[in-house]
Short mmCIF file of C-alpha atoms in Angstrom, two decimals:
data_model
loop_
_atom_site.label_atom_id
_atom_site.label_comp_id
_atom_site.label_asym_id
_atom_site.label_seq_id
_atom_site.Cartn_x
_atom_site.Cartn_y
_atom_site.Cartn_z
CA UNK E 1 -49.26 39.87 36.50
CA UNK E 2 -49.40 40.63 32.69
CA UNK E 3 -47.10 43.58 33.30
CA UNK E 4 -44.50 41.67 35.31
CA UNK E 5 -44.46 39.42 32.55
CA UNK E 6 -44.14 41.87 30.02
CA UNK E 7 -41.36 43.13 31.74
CA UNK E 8 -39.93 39.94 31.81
CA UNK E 9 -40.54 39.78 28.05
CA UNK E 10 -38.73 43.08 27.79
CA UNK E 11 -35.79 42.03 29.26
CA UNK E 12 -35.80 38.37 27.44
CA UNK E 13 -35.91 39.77 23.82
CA UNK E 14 -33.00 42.32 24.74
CA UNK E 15 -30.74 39.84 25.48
CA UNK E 16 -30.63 38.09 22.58
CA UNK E 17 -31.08 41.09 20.01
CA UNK E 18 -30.19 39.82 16.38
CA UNK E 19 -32.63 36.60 17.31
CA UNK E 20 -35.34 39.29 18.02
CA UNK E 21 -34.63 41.11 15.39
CA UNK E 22 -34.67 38.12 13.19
CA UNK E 23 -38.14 36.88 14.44
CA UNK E 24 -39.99 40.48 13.95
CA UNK E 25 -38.57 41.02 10.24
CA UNK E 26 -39.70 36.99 9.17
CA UNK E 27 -43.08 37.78 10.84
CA UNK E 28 -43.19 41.57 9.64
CA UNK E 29 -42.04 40.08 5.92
CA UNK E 30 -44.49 37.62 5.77
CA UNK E 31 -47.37 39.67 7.29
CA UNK E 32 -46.52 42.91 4.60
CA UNK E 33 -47.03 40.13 2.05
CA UNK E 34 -49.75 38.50 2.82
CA UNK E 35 -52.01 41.51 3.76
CA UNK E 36 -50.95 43.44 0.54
CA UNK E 37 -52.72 40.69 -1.72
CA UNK E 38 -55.17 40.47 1.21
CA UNK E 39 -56.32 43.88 1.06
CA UNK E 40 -56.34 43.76 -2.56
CA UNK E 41 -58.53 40.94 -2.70
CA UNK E 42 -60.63 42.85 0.29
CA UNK E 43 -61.65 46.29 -1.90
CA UNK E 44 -62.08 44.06 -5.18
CA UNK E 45 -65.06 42.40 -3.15
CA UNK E 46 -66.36 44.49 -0.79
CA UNK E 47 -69.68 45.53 -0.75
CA UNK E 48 -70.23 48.39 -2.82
CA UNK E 49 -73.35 50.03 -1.81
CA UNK E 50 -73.68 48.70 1.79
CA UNK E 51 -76.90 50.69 2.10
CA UNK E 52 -79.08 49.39 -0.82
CA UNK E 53 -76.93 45.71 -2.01
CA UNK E 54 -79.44 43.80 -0.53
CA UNK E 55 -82.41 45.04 -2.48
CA UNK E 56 -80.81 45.63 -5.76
CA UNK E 57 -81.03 43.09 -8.40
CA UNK E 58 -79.69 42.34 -12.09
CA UNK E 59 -82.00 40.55 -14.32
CA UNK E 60 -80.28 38.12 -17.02
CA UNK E 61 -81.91 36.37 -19.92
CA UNK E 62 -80.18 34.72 -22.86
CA UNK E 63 -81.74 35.69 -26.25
CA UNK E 64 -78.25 34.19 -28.16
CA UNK E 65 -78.92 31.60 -30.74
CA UNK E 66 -77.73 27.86 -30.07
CA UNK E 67 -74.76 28.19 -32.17
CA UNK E 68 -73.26 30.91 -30.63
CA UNK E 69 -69.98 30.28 -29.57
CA UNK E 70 -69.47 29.81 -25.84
CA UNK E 71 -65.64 30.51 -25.72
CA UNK E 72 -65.35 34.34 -26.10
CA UNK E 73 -62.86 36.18 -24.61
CA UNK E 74 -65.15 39.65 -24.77
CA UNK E 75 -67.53 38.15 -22.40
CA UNK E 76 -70.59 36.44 -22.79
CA UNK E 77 -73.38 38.69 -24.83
CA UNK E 78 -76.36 37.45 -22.81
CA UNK E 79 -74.84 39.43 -19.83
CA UNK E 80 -76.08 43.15 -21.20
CA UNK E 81 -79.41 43.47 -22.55
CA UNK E 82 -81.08 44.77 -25.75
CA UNK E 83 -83.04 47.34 -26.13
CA UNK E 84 -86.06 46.04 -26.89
CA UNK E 85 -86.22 43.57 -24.15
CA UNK E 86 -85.01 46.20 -21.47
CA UNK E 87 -87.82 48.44 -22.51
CA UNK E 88 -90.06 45.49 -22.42
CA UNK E 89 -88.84 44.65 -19.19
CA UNK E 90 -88.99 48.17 -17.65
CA UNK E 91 -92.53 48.66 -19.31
CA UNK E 92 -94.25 45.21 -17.36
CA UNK E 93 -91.62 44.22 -14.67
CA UNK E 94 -93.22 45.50 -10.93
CA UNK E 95 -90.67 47.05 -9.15
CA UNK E 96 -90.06 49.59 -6.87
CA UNK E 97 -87.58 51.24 -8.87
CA UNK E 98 -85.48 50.87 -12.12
CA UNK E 99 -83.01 51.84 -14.64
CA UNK E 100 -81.45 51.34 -17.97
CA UNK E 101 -78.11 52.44 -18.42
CA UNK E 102 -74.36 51.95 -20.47
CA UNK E 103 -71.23 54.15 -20.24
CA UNK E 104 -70.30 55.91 -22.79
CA UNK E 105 -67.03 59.24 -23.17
CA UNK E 106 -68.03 62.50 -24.90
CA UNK E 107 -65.94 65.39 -25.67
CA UNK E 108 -66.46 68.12 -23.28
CA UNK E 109 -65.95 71.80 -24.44
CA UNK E 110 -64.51 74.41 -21.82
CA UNK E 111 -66.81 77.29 -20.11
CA UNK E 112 -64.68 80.27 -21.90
CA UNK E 113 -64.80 78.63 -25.15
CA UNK E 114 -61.27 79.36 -25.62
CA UNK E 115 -59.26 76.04 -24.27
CA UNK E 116 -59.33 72.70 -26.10
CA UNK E 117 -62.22 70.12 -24.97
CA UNK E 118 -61.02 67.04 -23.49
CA UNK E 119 -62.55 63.44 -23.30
CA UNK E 120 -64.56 62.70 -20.46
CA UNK E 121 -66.45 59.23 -19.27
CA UNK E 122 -69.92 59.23 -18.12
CA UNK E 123 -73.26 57.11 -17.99
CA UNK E 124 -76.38 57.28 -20.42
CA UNK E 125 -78.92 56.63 -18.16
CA UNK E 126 -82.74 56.43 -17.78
CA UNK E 127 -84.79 58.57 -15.18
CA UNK E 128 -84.51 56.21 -11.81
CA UNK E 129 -80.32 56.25 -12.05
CA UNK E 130 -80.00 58.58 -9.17
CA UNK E 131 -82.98 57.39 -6.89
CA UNK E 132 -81.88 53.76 -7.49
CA UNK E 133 -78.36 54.01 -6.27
CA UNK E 134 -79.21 56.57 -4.12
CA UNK E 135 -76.66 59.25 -6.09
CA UNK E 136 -76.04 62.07 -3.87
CA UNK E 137 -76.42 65.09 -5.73
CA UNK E 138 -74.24 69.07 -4.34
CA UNK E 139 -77.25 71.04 -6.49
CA UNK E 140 -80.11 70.60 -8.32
CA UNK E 141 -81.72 67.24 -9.41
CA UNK E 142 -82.06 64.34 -11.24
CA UNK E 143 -83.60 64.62 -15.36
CA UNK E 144 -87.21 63.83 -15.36
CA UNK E 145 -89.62 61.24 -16.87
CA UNK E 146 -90.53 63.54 -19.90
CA UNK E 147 -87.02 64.72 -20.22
CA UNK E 148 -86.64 61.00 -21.01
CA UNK E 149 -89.73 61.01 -23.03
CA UNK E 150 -88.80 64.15 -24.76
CA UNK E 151 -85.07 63.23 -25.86
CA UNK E 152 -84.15 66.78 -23.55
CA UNK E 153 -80.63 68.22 -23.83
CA UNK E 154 -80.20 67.87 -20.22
CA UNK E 155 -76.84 66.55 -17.94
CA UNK E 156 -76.01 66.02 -14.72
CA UNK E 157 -72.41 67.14 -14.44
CA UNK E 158 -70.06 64.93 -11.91
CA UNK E 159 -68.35 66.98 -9.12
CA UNK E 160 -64.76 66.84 -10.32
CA UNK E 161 -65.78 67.94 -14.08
CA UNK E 162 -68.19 70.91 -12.59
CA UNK E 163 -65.21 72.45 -10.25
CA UNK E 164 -62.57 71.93 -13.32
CA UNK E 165 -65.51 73.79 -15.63
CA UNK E 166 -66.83 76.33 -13.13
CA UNK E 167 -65.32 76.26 -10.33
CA UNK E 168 -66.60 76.29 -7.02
CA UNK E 169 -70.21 78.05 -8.06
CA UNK E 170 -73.17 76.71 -8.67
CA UNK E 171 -73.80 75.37 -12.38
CA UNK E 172 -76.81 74.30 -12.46
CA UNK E 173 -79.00 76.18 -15.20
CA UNK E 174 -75.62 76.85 -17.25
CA UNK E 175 -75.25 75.21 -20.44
CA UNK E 176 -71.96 72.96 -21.57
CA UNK E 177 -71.36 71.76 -24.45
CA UNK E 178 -70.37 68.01 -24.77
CA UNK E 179 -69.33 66.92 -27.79
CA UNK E 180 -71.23 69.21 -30.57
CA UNK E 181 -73.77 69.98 -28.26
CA UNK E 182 -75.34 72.48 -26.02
CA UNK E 183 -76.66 70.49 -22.58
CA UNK E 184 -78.72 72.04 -19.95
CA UNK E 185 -77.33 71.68 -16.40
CA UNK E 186 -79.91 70.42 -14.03
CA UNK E 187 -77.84 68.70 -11.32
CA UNK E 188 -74.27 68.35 -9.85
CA UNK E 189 -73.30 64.89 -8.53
CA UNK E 190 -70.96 64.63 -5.09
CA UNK E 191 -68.34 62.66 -5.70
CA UNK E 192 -69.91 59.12 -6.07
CA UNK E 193 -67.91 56.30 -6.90
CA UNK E 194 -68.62 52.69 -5.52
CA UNK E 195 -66.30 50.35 -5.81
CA UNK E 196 -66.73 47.97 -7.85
CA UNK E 197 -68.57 49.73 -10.27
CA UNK E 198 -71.38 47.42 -10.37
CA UNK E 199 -73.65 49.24 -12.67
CA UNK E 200 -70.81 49.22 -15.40
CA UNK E 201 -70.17 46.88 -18.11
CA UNK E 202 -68.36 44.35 -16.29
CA UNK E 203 -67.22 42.17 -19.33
CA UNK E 204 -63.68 44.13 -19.81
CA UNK E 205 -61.82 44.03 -15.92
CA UNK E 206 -61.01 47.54 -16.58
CA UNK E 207 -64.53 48.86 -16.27
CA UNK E 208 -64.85 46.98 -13.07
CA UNK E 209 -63.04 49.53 -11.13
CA UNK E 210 -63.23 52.75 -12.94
CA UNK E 211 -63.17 56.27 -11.94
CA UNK E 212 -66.41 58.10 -10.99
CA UNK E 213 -68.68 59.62 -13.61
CA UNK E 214 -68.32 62.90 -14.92
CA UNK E 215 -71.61 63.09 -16.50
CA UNK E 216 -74.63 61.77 -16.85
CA UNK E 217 -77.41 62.25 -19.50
CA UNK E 218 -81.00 60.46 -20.71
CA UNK E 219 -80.30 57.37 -22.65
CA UNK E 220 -82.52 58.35 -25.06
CA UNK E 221 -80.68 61.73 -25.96
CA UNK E 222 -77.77 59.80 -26.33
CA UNK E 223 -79.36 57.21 -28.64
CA UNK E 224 -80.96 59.93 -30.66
CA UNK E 225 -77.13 61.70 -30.91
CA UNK E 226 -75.34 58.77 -31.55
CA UNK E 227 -73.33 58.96 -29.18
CA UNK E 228 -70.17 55.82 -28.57
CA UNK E 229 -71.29 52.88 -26.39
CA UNK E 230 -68.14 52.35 -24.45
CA UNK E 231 -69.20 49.05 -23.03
CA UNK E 232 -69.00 45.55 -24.65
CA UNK E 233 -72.00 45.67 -27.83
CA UNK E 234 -72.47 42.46 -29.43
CA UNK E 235 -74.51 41.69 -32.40
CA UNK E 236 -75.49 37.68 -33.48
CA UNK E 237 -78.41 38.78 -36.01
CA UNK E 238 -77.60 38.23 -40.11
CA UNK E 239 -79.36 41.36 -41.09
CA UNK E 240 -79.07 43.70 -37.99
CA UNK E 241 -80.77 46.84 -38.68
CA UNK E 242 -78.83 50.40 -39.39
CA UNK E 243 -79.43 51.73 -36.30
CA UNK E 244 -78.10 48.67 -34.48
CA UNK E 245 -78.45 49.31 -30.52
CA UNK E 246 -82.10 49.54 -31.15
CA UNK E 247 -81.82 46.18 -32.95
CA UNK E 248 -83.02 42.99 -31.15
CA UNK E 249 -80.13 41.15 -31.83
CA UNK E 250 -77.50 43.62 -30.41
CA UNK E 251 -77.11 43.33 -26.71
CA UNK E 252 -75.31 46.46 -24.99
CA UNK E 253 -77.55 47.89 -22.07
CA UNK E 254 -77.43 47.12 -18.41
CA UNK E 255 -80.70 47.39 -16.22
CA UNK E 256 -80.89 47.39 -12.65
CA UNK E 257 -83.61 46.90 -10.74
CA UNK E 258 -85.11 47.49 -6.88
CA UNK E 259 -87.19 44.62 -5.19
CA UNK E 260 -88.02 45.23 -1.37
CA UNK E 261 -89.30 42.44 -0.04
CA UNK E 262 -88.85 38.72 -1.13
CA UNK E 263 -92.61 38.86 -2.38
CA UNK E 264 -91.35 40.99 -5.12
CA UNK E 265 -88.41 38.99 -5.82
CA UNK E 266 -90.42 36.12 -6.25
CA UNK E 267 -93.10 37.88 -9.15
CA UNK E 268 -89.83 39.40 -10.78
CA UNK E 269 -88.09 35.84 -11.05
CA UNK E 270 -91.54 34.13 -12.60
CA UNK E 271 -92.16 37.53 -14.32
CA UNK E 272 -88.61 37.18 -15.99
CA UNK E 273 -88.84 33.55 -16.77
CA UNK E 274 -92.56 33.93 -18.26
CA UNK E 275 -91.32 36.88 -20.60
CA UNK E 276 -88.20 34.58 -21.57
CA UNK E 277 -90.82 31.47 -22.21
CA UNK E 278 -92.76 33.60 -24.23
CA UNK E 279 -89.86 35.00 -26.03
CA UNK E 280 -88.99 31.33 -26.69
CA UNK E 281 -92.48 30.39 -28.15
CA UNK E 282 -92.28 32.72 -30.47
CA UNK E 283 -89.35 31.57 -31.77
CA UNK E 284 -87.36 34.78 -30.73
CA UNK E 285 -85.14 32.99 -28.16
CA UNK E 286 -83.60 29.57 -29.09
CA UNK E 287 -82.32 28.57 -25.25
CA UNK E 288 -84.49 26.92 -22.86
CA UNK E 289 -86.37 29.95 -20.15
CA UNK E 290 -84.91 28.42 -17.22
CA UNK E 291 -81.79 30.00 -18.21
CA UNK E 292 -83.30 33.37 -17.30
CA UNK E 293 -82.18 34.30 -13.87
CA UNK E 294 -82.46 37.28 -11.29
CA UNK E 295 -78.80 38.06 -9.34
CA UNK E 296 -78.91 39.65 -6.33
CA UNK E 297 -76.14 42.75 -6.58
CA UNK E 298 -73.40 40.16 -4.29
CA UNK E 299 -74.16 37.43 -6.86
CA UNK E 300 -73.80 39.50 -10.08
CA UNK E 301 -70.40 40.73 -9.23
CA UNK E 302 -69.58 37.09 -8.01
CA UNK E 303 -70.78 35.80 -11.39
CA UNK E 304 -68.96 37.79 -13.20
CA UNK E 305 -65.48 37.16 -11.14
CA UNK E 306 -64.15 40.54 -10.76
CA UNK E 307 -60.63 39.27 -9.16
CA UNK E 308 -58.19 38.38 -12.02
CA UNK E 309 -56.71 34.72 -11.57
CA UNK E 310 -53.36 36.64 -11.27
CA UNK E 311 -54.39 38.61 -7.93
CA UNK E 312 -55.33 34.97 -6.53
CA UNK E 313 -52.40 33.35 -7.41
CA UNK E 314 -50.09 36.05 -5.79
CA UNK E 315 -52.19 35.87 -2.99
CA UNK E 316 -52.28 32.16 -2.57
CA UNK E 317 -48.08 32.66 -3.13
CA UNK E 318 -48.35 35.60 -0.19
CA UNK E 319 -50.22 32.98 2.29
CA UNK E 320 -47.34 30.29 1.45
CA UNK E 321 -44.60 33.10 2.72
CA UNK E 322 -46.28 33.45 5.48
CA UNK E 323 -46.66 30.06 6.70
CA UNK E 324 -42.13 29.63 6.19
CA UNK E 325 -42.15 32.62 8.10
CA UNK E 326 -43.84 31.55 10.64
CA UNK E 327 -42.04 28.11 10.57
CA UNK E 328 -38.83 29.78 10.89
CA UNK E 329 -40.43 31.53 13.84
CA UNK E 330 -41.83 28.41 15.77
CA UNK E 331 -38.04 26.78 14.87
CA UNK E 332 -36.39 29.95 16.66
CA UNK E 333 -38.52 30.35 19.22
CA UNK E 334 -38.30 26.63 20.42
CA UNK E 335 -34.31 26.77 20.71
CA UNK E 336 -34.93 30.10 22.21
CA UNK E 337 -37.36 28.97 25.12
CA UNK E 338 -35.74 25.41 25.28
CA UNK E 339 -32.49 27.63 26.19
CA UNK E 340 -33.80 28.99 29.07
CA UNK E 341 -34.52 25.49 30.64
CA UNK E 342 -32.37 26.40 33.22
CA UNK E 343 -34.57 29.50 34.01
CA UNK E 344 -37.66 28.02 33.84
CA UNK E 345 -37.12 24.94 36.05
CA UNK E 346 -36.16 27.61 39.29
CA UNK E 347 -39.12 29.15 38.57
CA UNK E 348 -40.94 25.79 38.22
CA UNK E 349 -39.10 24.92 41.65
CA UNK E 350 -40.08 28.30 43.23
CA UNK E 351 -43.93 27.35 43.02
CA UNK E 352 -44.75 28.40 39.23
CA UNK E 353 -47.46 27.14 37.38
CA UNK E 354 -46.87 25.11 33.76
CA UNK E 355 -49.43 27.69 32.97
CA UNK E 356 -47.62 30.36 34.63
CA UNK E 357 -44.70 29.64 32.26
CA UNK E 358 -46.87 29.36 29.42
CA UNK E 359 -48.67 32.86 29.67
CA UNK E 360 -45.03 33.91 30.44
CA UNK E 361 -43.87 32.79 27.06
CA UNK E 362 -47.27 33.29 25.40
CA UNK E 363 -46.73 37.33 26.67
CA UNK E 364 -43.13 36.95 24.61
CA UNK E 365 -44.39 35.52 21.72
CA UNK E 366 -47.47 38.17 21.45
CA UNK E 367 -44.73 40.87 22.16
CA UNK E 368 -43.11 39.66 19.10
CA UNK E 369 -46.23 39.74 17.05
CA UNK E 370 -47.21 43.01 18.51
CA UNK E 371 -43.66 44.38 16.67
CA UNK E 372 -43.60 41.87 13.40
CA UNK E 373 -47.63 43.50 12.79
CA UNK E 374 -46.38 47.03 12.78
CA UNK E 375 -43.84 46.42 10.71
CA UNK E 376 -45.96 44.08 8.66
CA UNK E 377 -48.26 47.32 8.44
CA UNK E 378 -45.28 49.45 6.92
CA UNK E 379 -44.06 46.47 4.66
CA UNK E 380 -47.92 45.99 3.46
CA UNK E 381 -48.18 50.51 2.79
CA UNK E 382 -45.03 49.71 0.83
CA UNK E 383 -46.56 46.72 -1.03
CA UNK E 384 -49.92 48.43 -1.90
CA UNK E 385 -48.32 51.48 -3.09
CA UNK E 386 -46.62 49.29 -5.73
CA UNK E 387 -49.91 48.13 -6.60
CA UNK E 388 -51.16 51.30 -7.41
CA UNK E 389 -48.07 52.11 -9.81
CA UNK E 390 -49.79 49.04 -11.71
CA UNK E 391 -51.68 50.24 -14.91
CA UNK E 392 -54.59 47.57 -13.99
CA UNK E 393 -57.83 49.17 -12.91
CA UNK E 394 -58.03 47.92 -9.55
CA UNK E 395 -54.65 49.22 -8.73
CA UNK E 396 -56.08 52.67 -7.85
CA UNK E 397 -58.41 51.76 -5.41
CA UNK E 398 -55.52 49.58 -4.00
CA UNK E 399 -56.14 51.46 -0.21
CA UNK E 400 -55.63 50.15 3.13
CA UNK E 401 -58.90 50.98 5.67
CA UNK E 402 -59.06 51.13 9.48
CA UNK E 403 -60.44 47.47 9.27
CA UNK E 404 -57.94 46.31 6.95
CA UNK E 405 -54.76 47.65 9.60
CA UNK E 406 -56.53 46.46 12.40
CA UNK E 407 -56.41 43.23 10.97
CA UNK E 408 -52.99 43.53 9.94
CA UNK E 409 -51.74 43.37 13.66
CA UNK E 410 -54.43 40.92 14.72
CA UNK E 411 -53.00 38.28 12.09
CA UNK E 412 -49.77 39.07 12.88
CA UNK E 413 -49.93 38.51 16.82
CA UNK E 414 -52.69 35.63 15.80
CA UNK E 415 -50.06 34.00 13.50
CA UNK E 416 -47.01 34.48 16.51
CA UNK E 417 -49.09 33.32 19.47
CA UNK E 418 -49.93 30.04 17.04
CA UNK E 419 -46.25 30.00 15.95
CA UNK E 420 -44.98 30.15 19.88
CA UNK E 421 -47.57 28.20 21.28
CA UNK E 422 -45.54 24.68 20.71
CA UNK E 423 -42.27 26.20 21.69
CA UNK E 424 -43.96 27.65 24.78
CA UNK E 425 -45.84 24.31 25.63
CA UNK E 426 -42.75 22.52 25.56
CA UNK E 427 -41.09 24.84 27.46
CA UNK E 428 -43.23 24.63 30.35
CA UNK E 429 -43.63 20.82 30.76
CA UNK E 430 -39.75 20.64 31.30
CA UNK E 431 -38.98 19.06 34.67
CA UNK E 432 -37.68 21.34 37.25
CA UNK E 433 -35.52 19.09 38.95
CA UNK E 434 -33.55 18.00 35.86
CA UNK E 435 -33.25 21.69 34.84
CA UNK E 436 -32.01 22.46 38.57
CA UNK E 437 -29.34 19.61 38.20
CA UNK E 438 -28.25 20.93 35.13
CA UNK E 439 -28.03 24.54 36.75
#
């Protein structure tokens, strides 16, 4: 039955062409719209690490003195860490496994020692950055404990960097050079690059969606080599010390940390809000403890409201074409079906259902959707390949997925079914006899 009234379907749409062609471009125009900003909105807050979100957590406490201003357009301070109360953190919190890290670019010297170097970004990190986020790694391994301990001159090179350095081969045990020193190659990184970047600096919106790593080396080699924080570093003390990201009043580091079971989670929130209380006693922190807090991964990046009010507004303006589209589409359709009264009431008279002549017209209407979604899928390729001519961060990753064009045709034949489901209701309620008369 579904095939005779696709048929049927067939054969309606072809005779009236420029309405059918007018119906699949408003529903193909308004679907392209509305799942370019969609999918936008979709890889700005997906799920980076599917595999380990839910056991990843950021702790937050807020060592900033009363007065500080609240209004700053850099972000707010108390987001990052010092170092002293990451160490101290790292040093009593129980966890299963942790890491202290900031981004930071270095100069990176070619293998032949005969080209120019070229700036490169990558992560200072602390032992547990690869085990933590699960890193995969092509060769080699991860720095260890004493390499931390011991200030080592030792990188993990990312993929891209190591094939533009040494090609395909295996680096590790080479040296490179980065900036004005010679670095030990114990590992090679795939290519590893969730998205968000949750472990960045999320203050600035362009760090939120940045390219992957193409190094990584102990935080406390970098420290000791002074190398540039990249991220946002904020002081609030009146007589920091020289060496200010050691200082306790200069907050710069991010630390991540891996609780298993909600046991844990529960001794890390009262350990965090015990260290913060006793912080507070001492006079080191002016605000209240209860302002320390443990995110969950999902939470953090909602906290720190990744999607620019920009990419919300053109979305809510996308969602608003749609719906005059699909107005235009329920107006058409109605004159359309109401047209073929004459049509309808022989079939009525002939022994069809109402609901026969509703799935008849419903079959039309998906037809229609079926076509508007494709091209909506086209329109929408178009649409997110302007995106990515955008110099905002997120405009790279800017990529439609399987799920994402799946959905694209769903909405669309959703959206036409809803938009023909009036027209087609009122279709089939006509009377036959009157239709017959007027035959």
């Amino acid at each position: 039955m579904i095939g005779y009234y696709f048929r049927l379907a067939l054969r309606s749409l072809r005779r009236t062409p420029v309405m059918t062609a007018l119906m699949i471009t408003a529903i193909g125009l308004g679907i392209g719209a509305s799942m370019t900003m969609l999918t936008v909105l979709h890889v700005m807050t997906q799920d980076p690490i599917p595999e380990k979100s839910g056991v990843l957590f950021y702790p937050r406490i807020d060592p900033l003195p009363l007065k500080y201003p609240a209004d700053n357009r850099h972000g707010d301070p108390a987001d990052n860490l010092t170092w002293p109360d990451a160490m101290a953190l790292m040093q009593h919190g129980k966890v299963t496994q942790q890491a202290a890290m900031a981004s930071g670019g270095l100069l990176v010297w070619p293998a032949d020692k005969a080209g120019r170097p070229s700036q490169h970004g990558g992560h200072y990190a602390t032992t547990g950055f690869f085990t933590l986020f699960k890193v995969p790694l092509e060769h080699g391994q991860g720095w260890t404990k004493q390499d931390d301990t011991d200030h080592a001159r030792v990188v993990v090179l990312g993929h891209d960097l190591t094939v533009k350095l040494f090609g395909n081969t295996d680096a590790v045990g080479r040296n490179v050079r980065l900036k004005d020193t010679l670095f030990r190659i114990v590992g090679v990184a795939a290519p590893w690059s969730p998205q968000p970047a949750f472990y960045n600096d999320l203050s600035g919106g362009e760090s939120s969606f940045g390219e992957s790593d193409d190094f990584f080396i102990p935080l406390t080699t970098a420290l000791e080599l002074k190398y540039d924080i990249w991220g946002h570093v904020s002081g609030w003390g009146r007589n920091q010390a020289e060496d200010m990201y050691h200082d306790p009043s200069t907050s710069w580091l991010q630390l991540w940390v891996q609780l298993d079971t909600p046991q844990q989670v529960a001794d890390y929130t009262r350990f965090l809000k015990d260290y913060a209380a006793e912080q507070h006693a001492s006079g080191r922190f002016e605000r209240a403890p209860e302002t320390a807090r443990l995110y969950p991964l999902m939470d953090w990046l909602a906290y720190k409201k990744l999607v620019p009010s920009e990419v919300k507004l053109q979305l809510w303006l996308a969602l608003g074409f749609l719906l005059v589209c699909l107005v235009n589409i329920v107006a058409l359709l109605l004159a359309k079906f109401l047209r073929r009264g004459g049509e309808i009431g022989v079939r009525r008279a002939l022994g069809a259902r109402a609901r026969d002549v509703l799935l008849q017209l419903g079959t039309e209407a998906a037809l229609i959707g079926i076509t508007g979604g494709l091209l909506g899928v086209a329109l929408a390729q178009l649409g997110l390949w302007s995106v990515r001519q955008r110099p905002d961060g997120y405009a790279r990753i800017a990529q439609m997925d399987a799920s994402m064009l799946l959905s694209t045709v769903a909405l669309a034949v959703l959206a036409t079914l809803l938009a023909g489901l009036v027209p087609a209701w009122r279709a089939s309620r006509i009377s036959p006899a009157l239709q017959i008369k007027g035959v």
